XYZ file of C-alpha atoms in Angstrom:
225
model
C 1.360 -21.684 11.107
C -1.836 -23.001 9.658
C -0.244 -23.824 6.374
C 2.257 -26.110 8.094
C -0.387 -28.089 10.008
C -1.536 -30.311 7.212
C -3.418 -29.993 3.983
C -6.564 -27.936 4.558
C -9.448 -27.127 2.279
C -8.462 -23.471 2.326
C -4.900 -24.262 1.285
C -6.048 -26.500 -1.565
C -8.435 -23.804 -2.785
C -5.784 -21.078 -2.608
C -3.249 -23.203 -4.471
C -5.770 -23.932 -7.207
C -6.902 -20.318 -7.500
C -3.402 -18.919 -7.779
C -2.305 -21.621 -10.217
C -5.261 -20.530 -12.330
C -4.232 -16.893 -11.944
C -0.747 -17.657 -13.237
C -2.212 -19.546 -16.188
C -4.655 -16.711 -16.927
C -1.820 -14.177 -16.899
C -0.468 -15.703 -20.109
C -3.733 -14.931 -21.917
C -3.122 -11.183 -21.770
C -1.754 -9.877 -25.098
C 2.024 -9.921 -25.045
C 5.017 -8.590 -26.914
C 7.460 -11.194 -28.268
C 11.049 -10.009 -27.940
C 14.207 -10.985 -29.812
C 15.287 -14.528 -28.902
C 11.741 -15.739 -28.310
C 11.350 -14.303 -24.799
C 7.737 -13.101 -24.366
C 6.723 -10.140 -22.206
C 3.604 -11.174 -20.248
C 1.880 -10.549 -16.918
C 3.338 -13.737 -15.476
C 5.751 -11.763 -13.313
C 2.824 -10.005 -11.653
C 1.042 -13.308 -11.009
C 4.160 -15.063 -9.700
C 5.057 -12.215 -7.343
C 1.487 -11.931 -6.075
C 1.379 -15.676 -5.465
C 4.490 -15.579 -3.306
C 3.480 -12.459 -1.370
C 0.016 -13.797 -0.565
C 0.443 -17.543 -0.037
C 3.728 -17.962 1.789
C 6.486 -20.381 0.717
C 4.845 -23.802 0.647
C 1.526 -22.887 -0.885
C 3.262 -20.613 -3.407
C 5.589 -23.472 -4.346
C 2.583 -25.768 -4.727
C 0.685 -23.248 -6.884
C 3.575 -22.652 -9.283
C 4.358 -26.374 -9.420
C 0.707 -27.145 -10.211
C 0.743 -24.545 -12.986
C 3.939 -25.967 -14.482
C 2.734 -29.540 -14.128
C -0.469 -28.803 -16.023
C 1.492 -27.080 -18.750
C 4.025 -29.872 -19.043
C 1.312 -32.507 -19.500
C -0.266 -30.601 -22.358
C -2.441 -27.726 -21.156
C -1.720 -24.685 -23.381
C -1.096 -22.329 -20.468
C 2.452 -21.184 -21.121
C 3.260 -17.976 -22.983
C 2.036 -17.945 -26.588
C -0.306 -20.852 -25.759
C 2.615 -23.281 -25.683
C 2.478 -26.578 -23.806
C 4.535 -29.679 -23.108
C 8.018 -30.417 -21.839
C 9.456 -28.910 -25.015
C 8.886 -25.500 -23.433
C 11.244 -26.411 -20.602
C 14.015 -27.311 -23.034
C 13.488 -24.159 -25.091
C 15.104 -20.747 -24.599
C 12.555 -19.630 -22.009
C 12.670 -22.766 -19.865
C 14.980 -21.155 -17.341
C 12.435 -18.467 -16.610
C 9.924 -21.148 -15.617
C 12.405 -22.568 -13.138
C 13.113 -19.043 -11.923
C 9.397 -18.594 -11.255
C 9.471 -21.510 -8.806
C 12.480 -20.057 -7.001
C 11.076 -16.533 -6.898
C 7.619 -17.480 -5.610
C 9.062 -19.687 -2.870
C 11.596 -17.102 -1.672
C 9.049 -14.280 -1.733
C 6.638 -16.468 0.204
C 9.243 -17.052 2.890
C 10.031 -13.341 3.115
C 6.335 -12.432 3.297
C 5.923 -14.942 6.090
C 8.712 -13.224 8.011
C 6.888 -9.908 7.618
C 3.708 -11.517 8.939
C 5.485 -12.955 11.966
C 6.894 -9.529 12.797
C 3.497 -7.903 12.492
C 4.527 -5.756 9.547
C 1.578 -6.796 7.377
C -0.830 -5.491 10.017
C 0.679 -2.004 9.858
C -1.037 -0.155 7.051
C 1.659 2.484 6.774
C 4.498 0.153 5.888
C 2.884 -3.088 4.717
C 2.635 -2.042 1.067
C 6.156 -0.630 0.932
C 7.557 -3.735 2.626
C 5.788 -6.094 0.228
C 6.996 -4.101 -2.772
C 10.510 -4.133 -1.344
C 10.686 -7.897 -0.974
C 8.848 -8.306 -4.280
C 11.774 -6.673 -6.058
C 13.890 -9.650 -4.966
C 11.991 -11.718 -7.535
C 13.609 -9.889 -10.450
C 17.213 -11.072 -9.931
C 15.974 -14.497 -8.823
C 14.195 -15.040 -12.144
C 17.034 -13.563 -14.186
C 19.766 -15.581 -12.478
C 18.208 -18.762 -13.855
C 16.445 -17.509 -16.972
C 19.236 -15.539 -18.615
C 21.999 -18.189 -18.453
C 19.453 -20.721 -19.734
C 18.581 -18.384 -22.612
C 22.274 -17.995 -23.457
C 22.809 -21.751 -23.321
C 19.854 -22.613 -25.545
C 20.381 -19.876 -28.148
C 24.163 -19.661 -28.282
C 24.140 -15.875 -27.922
C 26.801 -14.264 -25.732
C 25.972 -13.246 -22.185
C 27.190 -9.675 -22.717
C 26.864 -7.470 -25.828
C 29.875 -7.596 -28.138
C 29.288 -4.239 -29.833
C 26.796 -2.583 -32.160
C 29.015 -0.976 -34.775
C 27.878 -2.907 -37.863
C 24.344 -4.158 -37.303
C 21.643 -4.380 -34.678
C 22.231 -8.111 -34.287
C 25.668 -7.334 -32.906
C 23.835 -6.141 -29.779
C 22.015 -9.419 -29.213
C 23.130 -10.972 -25.943
C 21.695 -12.504 -22.839
C 21.683 -9.137 -21.082
C 20.220 -7.065 -23.929
C 17.591 -9.676 -24.805
C 16.778 -11.292 -21.458
C 17.246 -8.448 -18.970
C 17.170 -4.869 -20.231
C 13.830 -4.989 -22.115
C 12.137 -6.513 -19.067
C 13.353 -4.277 -16.237
C 10.910 -1.347 -16.473
C 7.887 -3.584 -16.904
C 9.003 -6.013 -14.207
C 9.443 -3.202 -11.695
C 5.975 -1.847 -12.459
C 4.458 -5.323 -12.127
C 6.169 -5.871 -8.778
C 4.807 -2.553 -7.509
C 1.309 -3.521 -8.644
C 1.610 -6.963 -7.039
C 2.775 -5.425 -3.763
C -0.193 -3.059 -3.686
C -2.664 -5.857 -4.413
C -1.007 -8.213 -1.905
C -1.204 -5.574 0.840
C -4.916 -5.123 0.141
C -5.469 -8.894 0.296
C -3.647 -9.177 3.616
C -5.716 -6.316 5.040
C -8.902 -8.087 3.996
C -7.726 -11.548 5.120
C -5.134 -11.000 7.878
C -4.846 -14.689 8.736
C -3.530 -15.914 5.379
C 0.033 -16.229 6.639
C -0.953 -17.117 10.176
C -0.428 -13.719 11.769
C -4.019 -13.488 12.994
C -3.821 -16.938 14.590
C -0.604 -16.074 16.417
C -2.049 -12.787 17.588
C -5.169 -14.492 18.907
C -3.090 -17.119 20.667
C -1.422 -14.347 22.653
C -4.781 -13.040 23.946
C -5.086 -14.415 27.455
C -8.329 -15.023 29.256
C -8.730 -12.282 31.951
C -9.464 -14.807 34.724
C -6.375 -16.840 33.807
C -4.292 -13.677 33.806
C -5.635 -12.645 37.217
C -4.902 -16.100 38.629
C -1.382 -15.970 37.220
C -0.803 -12.545 38.757
C -1.935 -13.564 42.242
C -0.069 -16.856 42.183
């Protein structure tokens, strides 16, 4: 794989571009939910990064984004910056982004190796399918972190007296996000499939395919040998 053969100019450019995409996704107007968890387009950007770049470049892009934010660039949700964001209620989601992008990148690379991304009929559906894996990966880190930092229960304790009785890790950190997250994964899968059609060598599939094309004279010599 090209992305495992050293640091190339293309890899550096892709990492920088997608780190910028993740940062730009926080500039889209958002809805702040109970508990301080913001609803942004970050999920779309994170999923797209993993599906397009593969594991190592996706990891580098998300790490670059987080590093810039931690040193003071106001590129987190709500224009926040600094390490204080990591220790806040949404810090777990940032860690979940790293996990999700890396895992999706590895799964997308498997699809490329099997030639799935070159098959127009199933490439989009396959990318959307593996993209959905990002949702539990982000939640499995983000929601327990939210519960830990806010002191709310993981599960709702009942809603008989007041709305606040329903506040829990699940009702605040999962349920409000699910419909939007699914839609964003579908959109990211569609865009990623289009990118792979336009640039089929991003995950190395084109290079492997070309390496299997044998010179006709060599093939003839091998046959007669």
